[in-house]
XYZ file of C-alpha atoms in Angstrom:
492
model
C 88.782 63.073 -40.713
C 90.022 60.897 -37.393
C 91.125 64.792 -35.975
C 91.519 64.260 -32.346
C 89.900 67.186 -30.673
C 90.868 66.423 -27.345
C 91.949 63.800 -24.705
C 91.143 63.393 -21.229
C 92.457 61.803 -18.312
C 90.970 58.518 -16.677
C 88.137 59.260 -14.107
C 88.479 62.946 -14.993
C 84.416 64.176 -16.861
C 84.143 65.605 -20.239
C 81.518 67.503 -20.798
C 79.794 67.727 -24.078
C 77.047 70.617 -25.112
C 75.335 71.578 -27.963
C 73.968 75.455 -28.808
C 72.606 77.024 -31.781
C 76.560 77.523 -32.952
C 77.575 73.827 -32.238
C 78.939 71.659 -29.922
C 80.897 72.872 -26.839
C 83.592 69.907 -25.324
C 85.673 70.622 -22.698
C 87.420 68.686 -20.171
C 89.776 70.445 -16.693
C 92.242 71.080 -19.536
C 90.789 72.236 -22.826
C 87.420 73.488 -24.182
C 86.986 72.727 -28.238
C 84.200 73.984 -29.984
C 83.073 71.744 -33.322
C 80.458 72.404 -36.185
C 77.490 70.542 -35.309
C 77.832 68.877 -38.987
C 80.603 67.252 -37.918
C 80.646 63.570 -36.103
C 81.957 63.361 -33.274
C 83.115 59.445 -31.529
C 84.316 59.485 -28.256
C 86.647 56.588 -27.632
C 88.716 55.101 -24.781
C 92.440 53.104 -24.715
C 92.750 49.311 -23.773
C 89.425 48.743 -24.060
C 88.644 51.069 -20.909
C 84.559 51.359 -19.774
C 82.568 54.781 -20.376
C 80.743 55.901 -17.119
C 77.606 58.641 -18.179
C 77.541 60.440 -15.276
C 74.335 60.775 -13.326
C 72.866 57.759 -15.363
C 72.034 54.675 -13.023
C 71.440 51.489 -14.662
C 69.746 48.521 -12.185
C 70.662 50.505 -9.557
C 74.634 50.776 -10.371
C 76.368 53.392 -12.244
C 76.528 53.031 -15.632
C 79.220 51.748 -17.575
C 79.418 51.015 -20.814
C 82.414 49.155 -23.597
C 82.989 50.051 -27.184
C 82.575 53.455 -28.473
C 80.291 56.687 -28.193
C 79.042 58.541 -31.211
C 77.516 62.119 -30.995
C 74.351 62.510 -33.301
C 72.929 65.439 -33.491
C 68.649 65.137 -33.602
C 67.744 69.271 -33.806
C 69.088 72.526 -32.710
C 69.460 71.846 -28.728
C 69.245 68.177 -28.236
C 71.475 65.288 -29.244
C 71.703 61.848 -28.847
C 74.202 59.374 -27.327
C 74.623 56.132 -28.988
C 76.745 53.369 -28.236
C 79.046 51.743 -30.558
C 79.829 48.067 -29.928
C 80.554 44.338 -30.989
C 77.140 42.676 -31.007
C 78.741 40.324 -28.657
C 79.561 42.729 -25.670
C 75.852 44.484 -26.521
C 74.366 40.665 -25.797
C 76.229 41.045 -22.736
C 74.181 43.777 -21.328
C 71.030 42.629 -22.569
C 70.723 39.160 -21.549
C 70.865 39.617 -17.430
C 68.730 41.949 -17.476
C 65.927 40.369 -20.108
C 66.083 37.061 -18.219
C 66.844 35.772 -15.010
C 70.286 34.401 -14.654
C 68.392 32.008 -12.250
C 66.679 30.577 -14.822
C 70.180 28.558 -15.726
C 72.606 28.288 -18.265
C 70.732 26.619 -21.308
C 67.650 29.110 -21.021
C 70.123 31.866 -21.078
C 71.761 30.502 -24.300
C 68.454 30.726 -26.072
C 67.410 34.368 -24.858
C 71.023 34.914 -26.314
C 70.229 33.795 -29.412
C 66.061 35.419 -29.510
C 68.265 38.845 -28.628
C 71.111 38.478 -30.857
C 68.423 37.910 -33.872
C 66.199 40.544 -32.850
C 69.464 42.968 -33.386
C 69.134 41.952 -37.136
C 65.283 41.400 -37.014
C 62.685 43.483 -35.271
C 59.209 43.546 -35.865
C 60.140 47.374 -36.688
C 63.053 49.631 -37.510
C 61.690 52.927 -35.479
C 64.782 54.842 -35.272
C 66.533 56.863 -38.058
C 70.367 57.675 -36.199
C 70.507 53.911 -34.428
C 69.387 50.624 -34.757
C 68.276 49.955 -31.207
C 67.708 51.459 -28.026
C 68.194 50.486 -24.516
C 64.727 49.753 -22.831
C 62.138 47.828 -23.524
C 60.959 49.506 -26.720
C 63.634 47.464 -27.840
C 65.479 45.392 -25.552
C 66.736 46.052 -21.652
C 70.282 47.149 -22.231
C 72.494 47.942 -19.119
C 75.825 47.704 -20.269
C 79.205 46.216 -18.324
C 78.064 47.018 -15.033
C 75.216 44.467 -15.458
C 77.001 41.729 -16.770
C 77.372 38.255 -14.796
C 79.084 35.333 -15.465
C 76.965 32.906 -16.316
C 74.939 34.971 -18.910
C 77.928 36.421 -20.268
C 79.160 32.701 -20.757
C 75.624 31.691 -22.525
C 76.573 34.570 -25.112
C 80.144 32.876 -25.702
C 78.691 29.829 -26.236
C 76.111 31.343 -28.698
C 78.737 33.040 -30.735
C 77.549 33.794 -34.057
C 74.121 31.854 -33.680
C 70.794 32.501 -35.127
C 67.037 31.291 -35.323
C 66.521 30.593 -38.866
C 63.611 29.503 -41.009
C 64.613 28.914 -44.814
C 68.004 30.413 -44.676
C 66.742 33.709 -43.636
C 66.929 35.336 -39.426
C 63.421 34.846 -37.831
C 61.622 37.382 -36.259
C 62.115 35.812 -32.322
C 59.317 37.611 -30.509
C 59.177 36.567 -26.684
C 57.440 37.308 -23.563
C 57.490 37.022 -20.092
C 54.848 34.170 -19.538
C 52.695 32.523 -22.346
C 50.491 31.396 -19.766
C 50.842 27.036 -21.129
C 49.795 28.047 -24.634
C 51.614 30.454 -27.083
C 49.421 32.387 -29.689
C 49.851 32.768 -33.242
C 51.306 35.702 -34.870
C 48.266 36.990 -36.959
C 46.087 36.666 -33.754
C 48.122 38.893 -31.630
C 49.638 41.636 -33.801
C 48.918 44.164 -36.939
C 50.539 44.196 -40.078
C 53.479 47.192 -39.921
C 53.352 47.790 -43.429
C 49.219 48.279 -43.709
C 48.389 48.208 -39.709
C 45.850 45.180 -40.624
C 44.431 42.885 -38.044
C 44.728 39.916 -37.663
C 48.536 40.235 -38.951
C 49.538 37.945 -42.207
C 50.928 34.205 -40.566
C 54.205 34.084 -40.030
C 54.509 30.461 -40.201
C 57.148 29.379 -37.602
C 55.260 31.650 -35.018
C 52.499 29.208 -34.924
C 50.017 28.774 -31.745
C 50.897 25.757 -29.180
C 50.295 24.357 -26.365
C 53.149 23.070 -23.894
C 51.819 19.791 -23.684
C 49.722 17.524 -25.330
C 46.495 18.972 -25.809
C 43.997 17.729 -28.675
C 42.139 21.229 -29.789
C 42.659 24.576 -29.167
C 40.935 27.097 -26.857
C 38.998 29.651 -29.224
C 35.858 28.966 -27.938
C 34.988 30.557 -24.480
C 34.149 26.967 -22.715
C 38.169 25.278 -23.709
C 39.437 29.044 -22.529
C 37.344 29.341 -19.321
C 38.368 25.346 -18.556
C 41.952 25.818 -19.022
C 42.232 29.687 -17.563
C 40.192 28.456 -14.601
C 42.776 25.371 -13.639
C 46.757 24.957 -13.129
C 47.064 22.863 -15.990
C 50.398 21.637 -16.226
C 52.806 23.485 -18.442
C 56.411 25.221 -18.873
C 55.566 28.083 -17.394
C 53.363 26.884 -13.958
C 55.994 28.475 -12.177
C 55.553 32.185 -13.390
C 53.531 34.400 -10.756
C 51.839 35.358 -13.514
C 50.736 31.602 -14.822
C 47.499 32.095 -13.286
C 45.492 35.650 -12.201
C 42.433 37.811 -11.005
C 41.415 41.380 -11.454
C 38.182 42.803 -10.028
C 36.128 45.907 -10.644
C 33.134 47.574 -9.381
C 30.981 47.739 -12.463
C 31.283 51.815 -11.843
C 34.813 51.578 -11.680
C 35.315 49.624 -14.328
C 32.605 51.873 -16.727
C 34.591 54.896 -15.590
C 38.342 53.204 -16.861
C 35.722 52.077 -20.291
C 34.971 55.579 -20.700
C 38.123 57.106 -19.965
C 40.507 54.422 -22.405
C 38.182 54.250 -25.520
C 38.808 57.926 -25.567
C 42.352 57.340 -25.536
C 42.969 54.887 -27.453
C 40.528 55.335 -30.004
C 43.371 57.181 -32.050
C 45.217 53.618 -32.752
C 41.957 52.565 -35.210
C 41.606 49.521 -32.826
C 38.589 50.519 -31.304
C 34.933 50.565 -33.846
C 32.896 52.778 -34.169
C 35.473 55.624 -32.927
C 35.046 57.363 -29.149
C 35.514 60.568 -29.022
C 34.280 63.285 -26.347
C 31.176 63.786 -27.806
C 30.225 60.437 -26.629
C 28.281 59.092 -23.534
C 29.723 55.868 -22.177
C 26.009 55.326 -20.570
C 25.987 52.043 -17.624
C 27.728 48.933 -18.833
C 25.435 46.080 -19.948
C 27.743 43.521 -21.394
C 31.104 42.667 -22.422
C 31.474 39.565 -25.142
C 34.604 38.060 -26.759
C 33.730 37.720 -30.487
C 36.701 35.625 -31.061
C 39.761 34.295 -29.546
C 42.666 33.163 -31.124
C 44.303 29.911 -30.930
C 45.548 30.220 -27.201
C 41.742 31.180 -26.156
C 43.713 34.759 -26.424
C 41.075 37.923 -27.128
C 41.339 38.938 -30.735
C 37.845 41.341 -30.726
C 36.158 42.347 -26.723
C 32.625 43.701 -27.554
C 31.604 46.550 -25.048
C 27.637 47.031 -25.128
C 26.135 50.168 -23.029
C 22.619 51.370 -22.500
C 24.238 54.436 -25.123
C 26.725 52.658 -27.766
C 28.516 49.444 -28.480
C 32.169 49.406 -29.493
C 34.720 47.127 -30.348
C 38.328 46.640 -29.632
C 40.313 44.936 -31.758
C 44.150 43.488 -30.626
C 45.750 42.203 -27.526
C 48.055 45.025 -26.529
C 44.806 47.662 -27.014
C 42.624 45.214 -25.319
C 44.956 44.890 -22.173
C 45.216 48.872 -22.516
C 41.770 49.957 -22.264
C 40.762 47.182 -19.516
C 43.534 48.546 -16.846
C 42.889 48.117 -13.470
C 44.643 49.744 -10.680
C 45.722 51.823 -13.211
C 47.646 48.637 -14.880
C 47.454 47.283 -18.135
C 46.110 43.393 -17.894
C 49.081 40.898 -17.826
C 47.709 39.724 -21.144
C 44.744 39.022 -23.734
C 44.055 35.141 -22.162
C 41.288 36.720 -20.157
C 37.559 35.483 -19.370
C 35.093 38.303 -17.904
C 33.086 36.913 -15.197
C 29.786 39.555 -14.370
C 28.902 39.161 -10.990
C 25.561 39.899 -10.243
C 23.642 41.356 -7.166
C 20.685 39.808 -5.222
C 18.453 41.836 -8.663
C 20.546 40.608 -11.048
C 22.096 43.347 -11.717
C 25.620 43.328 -12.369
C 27.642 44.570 -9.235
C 30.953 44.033 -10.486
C 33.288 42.144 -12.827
C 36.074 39.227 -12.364
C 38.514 38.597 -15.006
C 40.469 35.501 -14.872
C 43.537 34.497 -16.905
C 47.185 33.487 -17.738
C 50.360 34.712 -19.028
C 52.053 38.134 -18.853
C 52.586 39.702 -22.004
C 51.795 39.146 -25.684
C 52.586 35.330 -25.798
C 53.731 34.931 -29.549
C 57.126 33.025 -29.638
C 59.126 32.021 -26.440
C 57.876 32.417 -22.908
C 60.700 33.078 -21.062
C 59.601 31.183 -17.809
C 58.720 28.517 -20.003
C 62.745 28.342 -21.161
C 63.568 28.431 -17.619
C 61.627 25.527 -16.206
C 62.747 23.901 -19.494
C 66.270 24.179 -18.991
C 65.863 23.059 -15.163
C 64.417 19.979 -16.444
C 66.992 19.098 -19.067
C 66.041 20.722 -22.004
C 69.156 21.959 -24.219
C 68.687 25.785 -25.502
C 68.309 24.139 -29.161
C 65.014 22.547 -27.621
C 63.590 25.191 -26.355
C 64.196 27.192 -29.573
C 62.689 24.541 -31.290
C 59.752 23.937 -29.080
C 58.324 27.501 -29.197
C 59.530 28.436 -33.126
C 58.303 25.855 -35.829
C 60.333 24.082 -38.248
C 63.512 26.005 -37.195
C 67.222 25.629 -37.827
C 70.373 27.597 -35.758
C 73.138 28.534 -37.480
C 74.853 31.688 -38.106
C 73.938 34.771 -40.044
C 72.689 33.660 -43.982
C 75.051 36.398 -46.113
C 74.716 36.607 -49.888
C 78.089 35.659 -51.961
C 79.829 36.834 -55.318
C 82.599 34.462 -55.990
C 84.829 36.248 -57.747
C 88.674 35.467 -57.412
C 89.820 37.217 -54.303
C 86.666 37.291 -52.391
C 86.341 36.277 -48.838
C 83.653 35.628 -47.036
C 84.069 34.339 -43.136
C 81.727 33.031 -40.372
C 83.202 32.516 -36.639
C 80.648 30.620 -34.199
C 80.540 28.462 -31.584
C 79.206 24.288 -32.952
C 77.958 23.123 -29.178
C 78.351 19.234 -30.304
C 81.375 19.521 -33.050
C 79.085 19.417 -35.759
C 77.273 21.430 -38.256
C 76.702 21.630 -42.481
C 77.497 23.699 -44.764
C 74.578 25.134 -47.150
C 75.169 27.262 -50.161
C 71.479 27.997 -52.363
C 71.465 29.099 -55.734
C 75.045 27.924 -56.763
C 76.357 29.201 -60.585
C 77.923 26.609 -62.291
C 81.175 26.123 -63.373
C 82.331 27.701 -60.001
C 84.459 26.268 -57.129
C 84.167 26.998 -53.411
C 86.729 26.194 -51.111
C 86.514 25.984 -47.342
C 89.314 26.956 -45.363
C 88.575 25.845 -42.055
C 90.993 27.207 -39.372
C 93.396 28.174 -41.562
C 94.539 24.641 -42.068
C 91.795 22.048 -43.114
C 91.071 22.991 -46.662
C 88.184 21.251 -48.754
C 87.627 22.174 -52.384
C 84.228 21.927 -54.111
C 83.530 21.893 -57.897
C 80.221 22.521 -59.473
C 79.454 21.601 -62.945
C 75.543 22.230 -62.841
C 73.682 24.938 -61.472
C 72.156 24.087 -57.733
C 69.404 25.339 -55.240
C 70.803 24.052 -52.111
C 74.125 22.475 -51.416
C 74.734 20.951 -48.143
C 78.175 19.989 -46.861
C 78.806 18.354 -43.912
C 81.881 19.659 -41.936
C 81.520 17.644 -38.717
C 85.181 16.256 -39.665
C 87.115 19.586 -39.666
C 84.939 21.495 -36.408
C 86.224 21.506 -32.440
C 83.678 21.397 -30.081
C 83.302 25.060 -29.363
C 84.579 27.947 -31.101
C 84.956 27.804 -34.617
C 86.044 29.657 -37.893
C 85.199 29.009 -41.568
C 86.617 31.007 -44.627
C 84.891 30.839 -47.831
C 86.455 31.540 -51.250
C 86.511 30.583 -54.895
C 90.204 29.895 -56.276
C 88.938 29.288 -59.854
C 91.049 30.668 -62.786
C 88.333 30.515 -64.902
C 86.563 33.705 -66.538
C 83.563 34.748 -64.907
C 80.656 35.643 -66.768
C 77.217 37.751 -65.448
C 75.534 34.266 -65.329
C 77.935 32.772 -63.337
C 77.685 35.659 -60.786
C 73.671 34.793 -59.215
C 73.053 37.789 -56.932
C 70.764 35.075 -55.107
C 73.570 32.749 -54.065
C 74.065 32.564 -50.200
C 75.583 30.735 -47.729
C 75.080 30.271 -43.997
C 76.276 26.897 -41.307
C 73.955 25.093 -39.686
C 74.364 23.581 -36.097
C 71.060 22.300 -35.758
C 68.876 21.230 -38.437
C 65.164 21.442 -38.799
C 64.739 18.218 -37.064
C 67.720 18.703 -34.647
């Protein structure tokens, strides 16, 4: 009901608890008690920053812009979410999921992989809020993270996406894809049915960074190009190229220890359970690799069982070492034998640091160091791609609005509409002074309009309307029509 319940001071706490009877709020000059029922947004004047006391964030106090909600999750506990433009959130997410070192152009692309995963993650995992603030979703900091140059890469993103047929692409990335980025279907399970390998998404498609003429599935192209510094994007990642070691007992004793626990995820055939003897390690065999000579299925043979683990993520789980998860699936195990030939330990050599699927994020920095604009980057490590801003579904009815602001880099970009009615206009108002007017006599499926004449380099905003007098009948009204602007078309 927009009831203030109380007001505090600049710099001065307020304290907010929450009992069986509700929540308690007080501040040095009032204490309020409210219903737990009711929601409860803490906001500031002129735009002033939130500091969450006792919360450090990279090492600084934590500040945060926008707005606070209060949302209550059981009797005792309650959570804390932030409420804010999507543009200040990118703020305090891009530092702090790339290096601003990495430069300008590969910070305009992480921009972009963020601002889409906002409206597309592999997952929607929480009920009360759409995202959190770590790496279960994305690094979040807020305003006292923030730096120029990152912040600058968001303006200059403003209102862009990834898209692949007029709909927001799922832009998985990861630190280092190790010169060759894997396949969707090779590297993760279906959410809907857990299956592995995953369905093909088709712009997350397997590649290498350079010319190369086959892939690596097969365990000699994957030992060659793990075992050298091929040239790539990424070369300059510490984690381009690495080693682990184990004593064969140490390594049967972290077997033994991580089938058990993480035989609950249905990754790992037959099941492990305590009832099972791990026995002395006799083998371990890649059944198949996926495009980027990344493990799909790691065969584990003892003198008691063999098992199978299936997926990168449980793969890299259950072969830790040092108590750390292996920087990736791009692995080769190397037995080392003894003067018997018995095995005495095992090597594992590889590349990459995380799951590899989409952009590497060293990869966009050397890129951008060597020239590369953030649209080629994009480009390079999603297939058949377009960036423009948000596709949005349209009902053209007298009086309806619909507008887009975003930034056009070069001054130019088109105008798509699918799955225009007929017998409909659409006029383009276009800074609130260039006016175009369309009129369709036959029904289309994709209508593209160039508007490189009416744009500014740079910021830009585009209203959408029909002015028709005509009556409008349920045919003329498609539920399928949409419209987004494109900056940068599948082929750039």
């Amino acid at each position: 009901d927009n009831t203030v319940l109380l007001t505090s001071q600049e710099n001065l706490p307020t304290t907010i608890k929450l009992n069986k009877t509700g929540y308690l709020i007080e501040n040095a000059d009032k204490t309020y008690n409210a219903e737990s029922s009711k929601k409860i947004v803490l906001t500031t004047y002129n735009k002033g920053l939130f500091h969450i006391t006792g919360l450090n964030r990279a090492g600084k106090q934590a500040k945060y812009r926008g707005d606070f909600e209060i949302s209550k999750t059981n009797n005792l506990s309650f959570n804390l979410i932030n409420i804010i433009d999507i543009n200040l959130y990118l703020k305090g997410v891009v530092p702090n999921e790339m290096p601003v070192r990495f430069g300008l152009e590969a910070l305009k692309a992480q921009a972009i992989d963020a601002r889409n995963y906002v409206y597309r993650p592999r997952a929607r995992i929480y009920n009360n809020f759409d995202v959190c603030d770590s790496v279960q979703s994305q690094v979040y900091f807020g305003e006292n993270t923030e730096q120029p140059l990152s912040n600058q890469a968001v303006d200059e993103t403003k209102g862009l996406f990834s898209l692949y047929n007029g709909e927001v692409i799922l832009s998985l990335y990861s630190s280092t894809s190790g010169g060759y980025t894997e396949s969707y279907e090779n590297a993760f399970s279906d959410i809907t049915d857990n299956r592995f390998p995953a369905r093909t998404v088709p712009y997350l498609i397997g590649k290498p960074d350079y010319c190369l003429n086959k892939d690596l599935s097969d365990e000699v192209s994957a030992c060659e190009f793990y075992s050298s510094k091929t040239n790539s994007f990424d070369i300059e990642s510490p984690a381009y190229r690495w080693e682990k070691i184990w004593t064969k007992a140490e390594l049967e004793k972290t077997l033994a220890e991580n089938l058990l626990k993480y035989s609950n995820t249905g990754f790992i055939t037959p099941a492990y359970s305590k009832n099972n003897q791990f026995g002395e390690l006799t083998d371990i065999k890649v059944l198949k690799r996926g495009v980027s000579g990344k493990a799909m299925y790691v065969q584990i043979s003892t003198t008691t069982g063999v098992w199978t683990i299936s997926k990168e993520l449980v793969i890299r789980r259950v072969f830790q070492n040092n108590s750390t998860i292996l920087p990736s699936a791009n692995v080769i195990f190397q037995p080392i034998f003894d003067e018997s030939g018995n095995i005495s330990s095992i090597k594992a050599i590889g590349g990459g640091l995380g799951h590899g699927v989409g952009m590497s994020q060293y990869g966009a920095g050397y890129m951008a160091k060597n020239g590369y604009k953030f649209n080629d980057i994009l480009t390079h490590y999603y297939s058949g791609i377009s960036i423009g801003t948000l596709p949005e579904s349209i009902n053209l009815q007298k009086g309806e609005t619909y507008e887009k602001e975003f930034y056009a880099p070069t001054g130019r970009a088109t105008l798509i509409v699918k799955n225009m009615p007929k017998n409909m206009d659409l006029m383009a108002d276009i800074d609130s002074f260039k006016v175009c007017l369309f009129d369709f006599a036959s029904e289309n499926q994709e209508i593209r309009i160039p508007l490189d004449n009416f744009l500014i380099k740079g910021g830009n905003k585009v209203k959408l309307y029909s002015s028709s007098q005509k009556i409008f009948t349920e045919n003329a009204l498609n539920p399928k029509t949409k419209f987004w602007i494109e900056v940068y078309g599948v082929e750039n």
